[in-house]
CSV table of C-alpha atoms in Angstrom, one decimal:
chain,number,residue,atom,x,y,z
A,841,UNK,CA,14.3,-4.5,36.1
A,842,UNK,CA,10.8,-5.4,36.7
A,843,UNK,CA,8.2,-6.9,34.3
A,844,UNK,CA,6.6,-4.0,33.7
A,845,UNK,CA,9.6,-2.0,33.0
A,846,UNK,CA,10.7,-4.8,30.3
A,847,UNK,CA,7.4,-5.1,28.7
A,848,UNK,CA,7.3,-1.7,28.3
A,849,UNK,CA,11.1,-1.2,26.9
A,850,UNK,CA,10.2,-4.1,24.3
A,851,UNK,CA,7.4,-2.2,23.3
A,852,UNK,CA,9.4,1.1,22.7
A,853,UNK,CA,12.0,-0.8,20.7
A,854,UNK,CA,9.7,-2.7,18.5
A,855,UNK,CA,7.9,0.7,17.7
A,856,UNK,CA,11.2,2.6,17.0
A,857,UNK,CA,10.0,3.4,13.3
A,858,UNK,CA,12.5,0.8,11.7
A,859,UNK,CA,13.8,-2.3,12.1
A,860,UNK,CA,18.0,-3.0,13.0
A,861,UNK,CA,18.1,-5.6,10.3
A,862,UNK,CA,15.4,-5.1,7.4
A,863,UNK,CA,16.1,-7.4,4.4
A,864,UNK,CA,16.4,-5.9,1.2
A,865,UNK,CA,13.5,-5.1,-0.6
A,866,UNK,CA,12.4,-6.3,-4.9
A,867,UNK,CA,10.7,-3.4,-6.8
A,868,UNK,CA,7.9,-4.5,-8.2
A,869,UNK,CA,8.3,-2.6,-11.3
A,870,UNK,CA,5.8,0.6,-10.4
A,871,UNK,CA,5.7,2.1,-13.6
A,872,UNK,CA,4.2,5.5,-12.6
A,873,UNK,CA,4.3,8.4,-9.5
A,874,UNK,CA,0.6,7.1,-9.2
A,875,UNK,CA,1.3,3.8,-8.5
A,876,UNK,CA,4.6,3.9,-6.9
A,877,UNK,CA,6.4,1.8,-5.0
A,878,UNK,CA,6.2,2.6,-1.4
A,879,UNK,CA,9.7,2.2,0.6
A,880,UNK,CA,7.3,2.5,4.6
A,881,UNK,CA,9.9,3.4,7.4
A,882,UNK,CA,9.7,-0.3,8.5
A,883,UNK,CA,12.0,-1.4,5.7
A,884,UNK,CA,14.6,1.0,6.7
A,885,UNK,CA,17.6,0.2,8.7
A,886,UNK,CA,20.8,0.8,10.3
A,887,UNK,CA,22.5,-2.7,9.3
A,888,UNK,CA,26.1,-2.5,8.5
A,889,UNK,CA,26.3,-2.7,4.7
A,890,UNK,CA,29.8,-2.1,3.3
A,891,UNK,CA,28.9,-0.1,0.1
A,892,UNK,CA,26.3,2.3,2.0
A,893,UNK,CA,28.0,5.2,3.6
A,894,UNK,CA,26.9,6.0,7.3
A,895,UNK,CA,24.6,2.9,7.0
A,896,UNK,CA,24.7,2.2,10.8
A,897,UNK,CA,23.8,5.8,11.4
A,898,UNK,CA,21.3,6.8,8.8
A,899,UNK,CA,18.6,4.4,8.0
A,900,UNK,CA,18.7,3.2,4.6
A,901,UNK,CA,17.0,0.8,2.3
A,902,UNK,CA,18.3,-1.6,-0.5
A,903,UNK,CA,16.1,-2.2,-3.3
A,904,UNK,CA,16.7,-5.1,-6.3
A,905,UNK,CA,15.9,-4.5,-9.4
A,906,UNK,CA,15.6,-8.6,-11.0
A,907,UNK,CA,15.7,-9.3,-14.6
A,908,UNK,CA,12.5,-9.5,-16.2
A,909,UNK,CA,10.4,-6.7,-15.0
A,910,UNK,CA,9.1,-4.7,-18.4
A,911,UNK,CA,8.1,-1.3,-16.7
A,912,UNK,CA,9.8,1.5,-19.2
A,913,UNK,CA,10.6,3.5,-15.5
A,914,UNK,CA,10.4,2.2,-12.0
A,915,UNK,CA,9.0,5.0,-9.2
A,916,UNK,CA,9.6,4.8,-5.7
A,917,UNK,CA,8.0,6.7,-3.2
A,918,UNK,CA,9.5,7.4,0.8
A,919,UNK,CA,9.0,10.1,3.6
A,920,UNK,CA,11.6,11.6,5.6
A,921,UNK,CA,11.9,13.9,8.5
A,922,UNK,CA,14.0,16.0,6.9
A,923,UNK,CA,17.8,16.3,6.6
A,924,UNK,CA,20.3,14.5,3.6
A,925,UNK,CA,19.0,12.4,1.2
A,926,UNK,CA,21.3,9.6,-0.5
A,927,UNK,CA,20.0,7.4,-3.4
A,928,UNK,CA,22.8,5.2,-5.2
A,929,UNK,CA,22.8,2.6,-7.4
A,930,UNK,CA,25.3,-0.2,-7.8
A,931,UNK,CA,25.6,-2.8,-11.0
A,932,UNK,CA,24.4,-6.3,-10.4
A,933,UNK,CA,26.7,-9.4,-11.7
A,934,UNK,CA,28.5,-6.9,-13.6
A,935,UNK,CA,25.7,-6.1,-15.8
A,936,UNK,CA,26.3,-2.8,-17.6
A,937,UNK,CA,23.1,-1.0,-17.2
A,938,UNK,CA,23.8,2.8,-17.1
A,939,UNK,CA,21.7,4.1,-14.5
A,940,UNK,CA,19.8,7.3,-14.4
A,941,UNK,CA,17.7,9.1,-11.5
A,942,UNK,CA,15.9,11.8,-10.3
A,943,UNK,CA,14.1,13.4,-7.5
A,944,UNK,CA,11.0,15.3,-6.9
A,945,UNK,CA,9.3,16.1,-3.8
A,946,UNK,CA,5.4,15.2,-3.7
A,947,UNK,CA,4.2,18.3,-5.4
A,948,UNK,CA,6.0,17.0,-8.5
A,949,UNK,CA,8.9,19.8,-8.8
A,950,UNK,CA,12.3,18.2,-9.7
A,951,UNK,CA,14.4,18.8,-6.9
A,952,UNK,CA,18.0,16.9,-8.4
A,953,UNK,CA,18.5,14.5,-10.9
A,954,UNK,CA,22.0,12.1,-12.2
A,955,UNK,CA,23.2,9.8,-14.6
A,956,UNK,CA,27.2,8.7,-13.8
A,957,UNK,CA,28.2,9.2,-10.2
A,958,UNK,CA,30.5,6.2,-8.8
A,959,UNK,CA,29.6,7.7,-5.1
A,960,UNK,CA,31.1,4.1,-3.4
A,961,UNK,CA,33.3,0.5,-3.6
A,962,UNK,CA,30.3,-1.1,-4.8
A,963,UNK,CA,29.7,0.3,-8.3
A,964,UNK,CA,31.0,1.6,-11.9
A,965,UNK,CA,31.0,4.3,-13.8
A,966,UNK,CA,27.9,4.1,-15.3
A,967,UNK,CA,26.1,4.1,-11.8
A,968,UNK,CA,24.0,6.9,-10.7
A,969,UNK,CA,23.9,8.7,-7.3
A,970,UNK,CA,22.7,11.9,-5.6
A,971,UNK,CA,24.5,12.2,-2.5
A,972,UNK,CA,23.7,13.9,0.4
A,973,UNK,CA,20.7,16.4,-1.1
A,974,UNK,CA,18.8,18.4,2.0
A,975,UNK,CA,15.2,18.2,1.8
A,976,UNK,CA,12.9,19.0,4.1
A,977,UNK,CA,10.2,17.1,6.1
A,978,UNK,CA,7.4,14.9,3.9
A,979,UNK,CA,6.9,13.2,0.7
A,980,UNK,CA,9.7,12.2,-2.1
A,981,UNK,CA,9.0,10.3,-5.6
A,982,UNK,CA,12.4,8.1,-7.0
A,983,UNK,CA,12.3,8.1,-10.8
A,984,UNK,CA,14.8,5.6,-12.6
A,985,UNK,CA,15.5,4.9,-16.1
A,986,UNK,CA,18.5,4.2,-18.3
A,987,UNK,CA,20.9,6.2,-20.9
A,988,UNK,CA,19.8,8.3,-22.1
A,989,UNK,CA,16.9,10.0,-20.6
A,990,UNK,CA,15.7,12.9,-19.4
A,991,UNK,CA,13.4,14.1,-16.4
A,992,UNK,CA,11.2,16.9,-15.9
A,993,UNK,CA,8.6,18.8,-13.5
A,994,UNK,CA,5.3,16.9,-13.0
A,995,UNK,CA,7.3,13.0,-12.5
A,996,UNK,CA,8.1,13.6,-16.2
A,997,UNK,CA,10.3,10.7,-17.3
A,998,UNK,CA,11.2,10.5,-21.2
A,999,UNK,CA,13.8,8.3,-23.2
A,1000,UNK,CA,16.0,5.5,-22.4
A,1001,UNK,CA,13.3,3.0,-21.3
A,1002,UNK,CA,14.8,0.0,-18.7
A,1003,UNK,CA,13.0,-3.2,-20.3
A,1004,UNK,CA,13.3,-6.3,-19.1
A,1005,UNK,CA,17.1,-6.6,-19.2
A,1006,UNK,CA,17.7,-3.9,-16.6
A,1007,UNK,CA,19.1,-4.4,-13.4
A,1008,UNK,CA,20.3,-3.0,-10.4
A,1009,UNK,CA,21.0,-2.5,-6.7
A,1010,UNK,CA,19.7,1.0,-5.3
A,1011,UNK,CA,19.9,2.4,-1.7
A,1012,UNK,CA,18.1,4.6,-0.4
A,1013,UNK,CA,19.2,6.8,3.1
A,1014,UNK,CA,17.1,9.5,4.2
A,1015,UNK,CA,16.3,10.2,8.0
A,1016,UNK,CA,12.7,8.5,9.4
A,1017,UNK,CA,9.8,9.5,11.3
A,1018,UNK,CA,7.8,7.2,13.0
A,1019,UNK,CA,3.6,7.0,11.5
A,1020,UNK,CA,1.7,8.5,14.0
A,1021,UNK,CA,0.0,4.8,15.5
A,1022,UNK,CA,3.7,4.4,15.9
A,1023,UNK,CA,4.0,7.6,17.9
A,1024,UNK,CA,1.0,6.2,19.5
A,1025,UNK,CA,2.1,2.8,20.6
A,1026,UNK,CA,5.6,4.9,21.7
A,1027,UNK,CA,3.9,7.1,24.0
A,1028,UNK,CA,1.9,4.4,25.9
A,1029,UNK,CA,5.7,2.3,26.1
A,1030,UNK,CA,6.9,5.6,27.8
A,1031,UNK,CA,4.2,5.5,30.2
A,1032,UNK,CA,4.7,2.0,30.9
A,1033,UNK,CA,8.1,2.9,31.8
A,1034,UNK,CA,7.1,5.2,34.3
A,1035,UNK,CA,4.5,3.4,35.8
A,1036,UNK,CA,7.4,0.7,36.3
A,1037,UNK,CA,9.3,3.4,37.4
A,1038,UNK,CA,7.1,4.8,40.1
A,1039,UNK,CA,6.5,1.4,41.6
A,1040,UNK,CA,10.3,0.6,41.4
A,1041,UNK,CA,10.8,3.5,44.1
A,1042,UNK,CA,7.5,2.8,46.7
A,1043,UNK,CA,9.3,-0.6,46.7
C-alpha cells in the first residue's frame, strides 16, 4: 500500500460518522426541547457493551445521569437515518429511580412513550425502554422524568419531576448519518484512494 493510498484510507475511517470507542457521555441536565441536549453522531459507537443489545452493530450512545442535577425533566436531542430506534435505561448503584420516557420526532408529535420495561441484564423493574421503534430519517427529542408522569404532543412533559436525587444510565441506538462536511471530507478520502489507485497500476 502506498502513502497515498494510506493517507487516504485514514482519512475515510476517521470521517466514518462515529467513533469505535466513544466514552460515555454526562447530561447536562437540558431542561427543555429548546435547549436540549445534543447526542452528535460522533458520540455514537459500536463498542461492545454487555447490557446494549446489537451494540457492536448499531451505534449506540450511553448517557449518565449524576446526582445533583435539579432539572424537573432532562431532553435529549439525536438524528438518525432511519430504521429502529432503542432508548433504555438501567438503575445506577441500585438506586430506585422509576424511570419514564418518551419520544417525539422534531415536529413535536409523540411518536411512543414507557414507564417499566426491563428490556436487558442491566436493569430493574422500574427501568424504562422503547425497543426497537421505526422511525424515519431526521430529527428526534428524548424526554425523561420519573413516576409518575405523563407526556404529550408539543415536548409536553408533566408530573413526576427527577430532582436532584435522580439517577440513571440511558442508551441510546439509532442508525447514523454522517453531517454533510463529513460527507465532504469522505468523498475527497475516496478520491484519494483512487488517485493511489491509478498510480498503483502505471507502476
Amino acid at each position: 500500500m502506498t502513502i497515498f493510498s494510506k493517507i487516504a484510507l485514514a482519512a475515510a475511517i476517521s470521517v466514518a460518522g462515529f467513533s469505535a470507542h466513544a466514552l460515555p457521555v454526562a447530561s447536562i441536565g437540558a431542561g427543555s426541547a429548546a435547549t436540549a441536549q445534543v447526542l452528535g453522531a460522533s458520540l455514537f459507537s459500536t463498542n461492545f457493551v454487555s447490557t446494549v443489545t446489537n451494540s457492536t452493530t448499531q451505534p449506540h450512545v450511553e448517557v449518565t445521569r449524576p446526582n445533583g442535577l435539579r432539572t424537573a425533566y432532562d431532553f435529549y436531542t439525536f438524528g438518525t437515518s432511519g430504521g429502529p430506534v432503542t432508548i433504555d435505561f438501567d438503575r445506577v448503584n441500585n438506586d430506585n429511580t422509576d424511570m419514564e420516557v418518551g419520544l417525539w420526532n422534531a415536529a413535536g408529535i409523540l411518536l411512543a412513550a414507557n414507564d417499566d420495561n426491563n428490556y436487558d441484564s442491566g436493569g430493574s423493574v422500574l427501568d424504562a425502554a422503547i425497543v426497537n421503534f421505526n422511525v424515519a430519517a431526521g430529527n428526534y427529542f428524548i424526554g425523561v422524568c420519573r413516576f409518575s408522569c405523563s407526556f404529550g404532543n408539543a415536548f409536553a412533559v408533566s408530573g413526576g419531576a427527577l430532582g436532584a436525587s435522580a439517577t440513571y444510565v440511558m442508551n441510546v441506538s439509532a442508525n447514523q448519518v454522517p453531517e454533510p462536511g463529513t460527507m465532504a471530507l469522505m468523498g475527497l478520502a475516496l478520491v484519494g484512494l483512487g488517485v493511489a489507485s491509478r498510480r498503483s497500476k502505471v507502476r
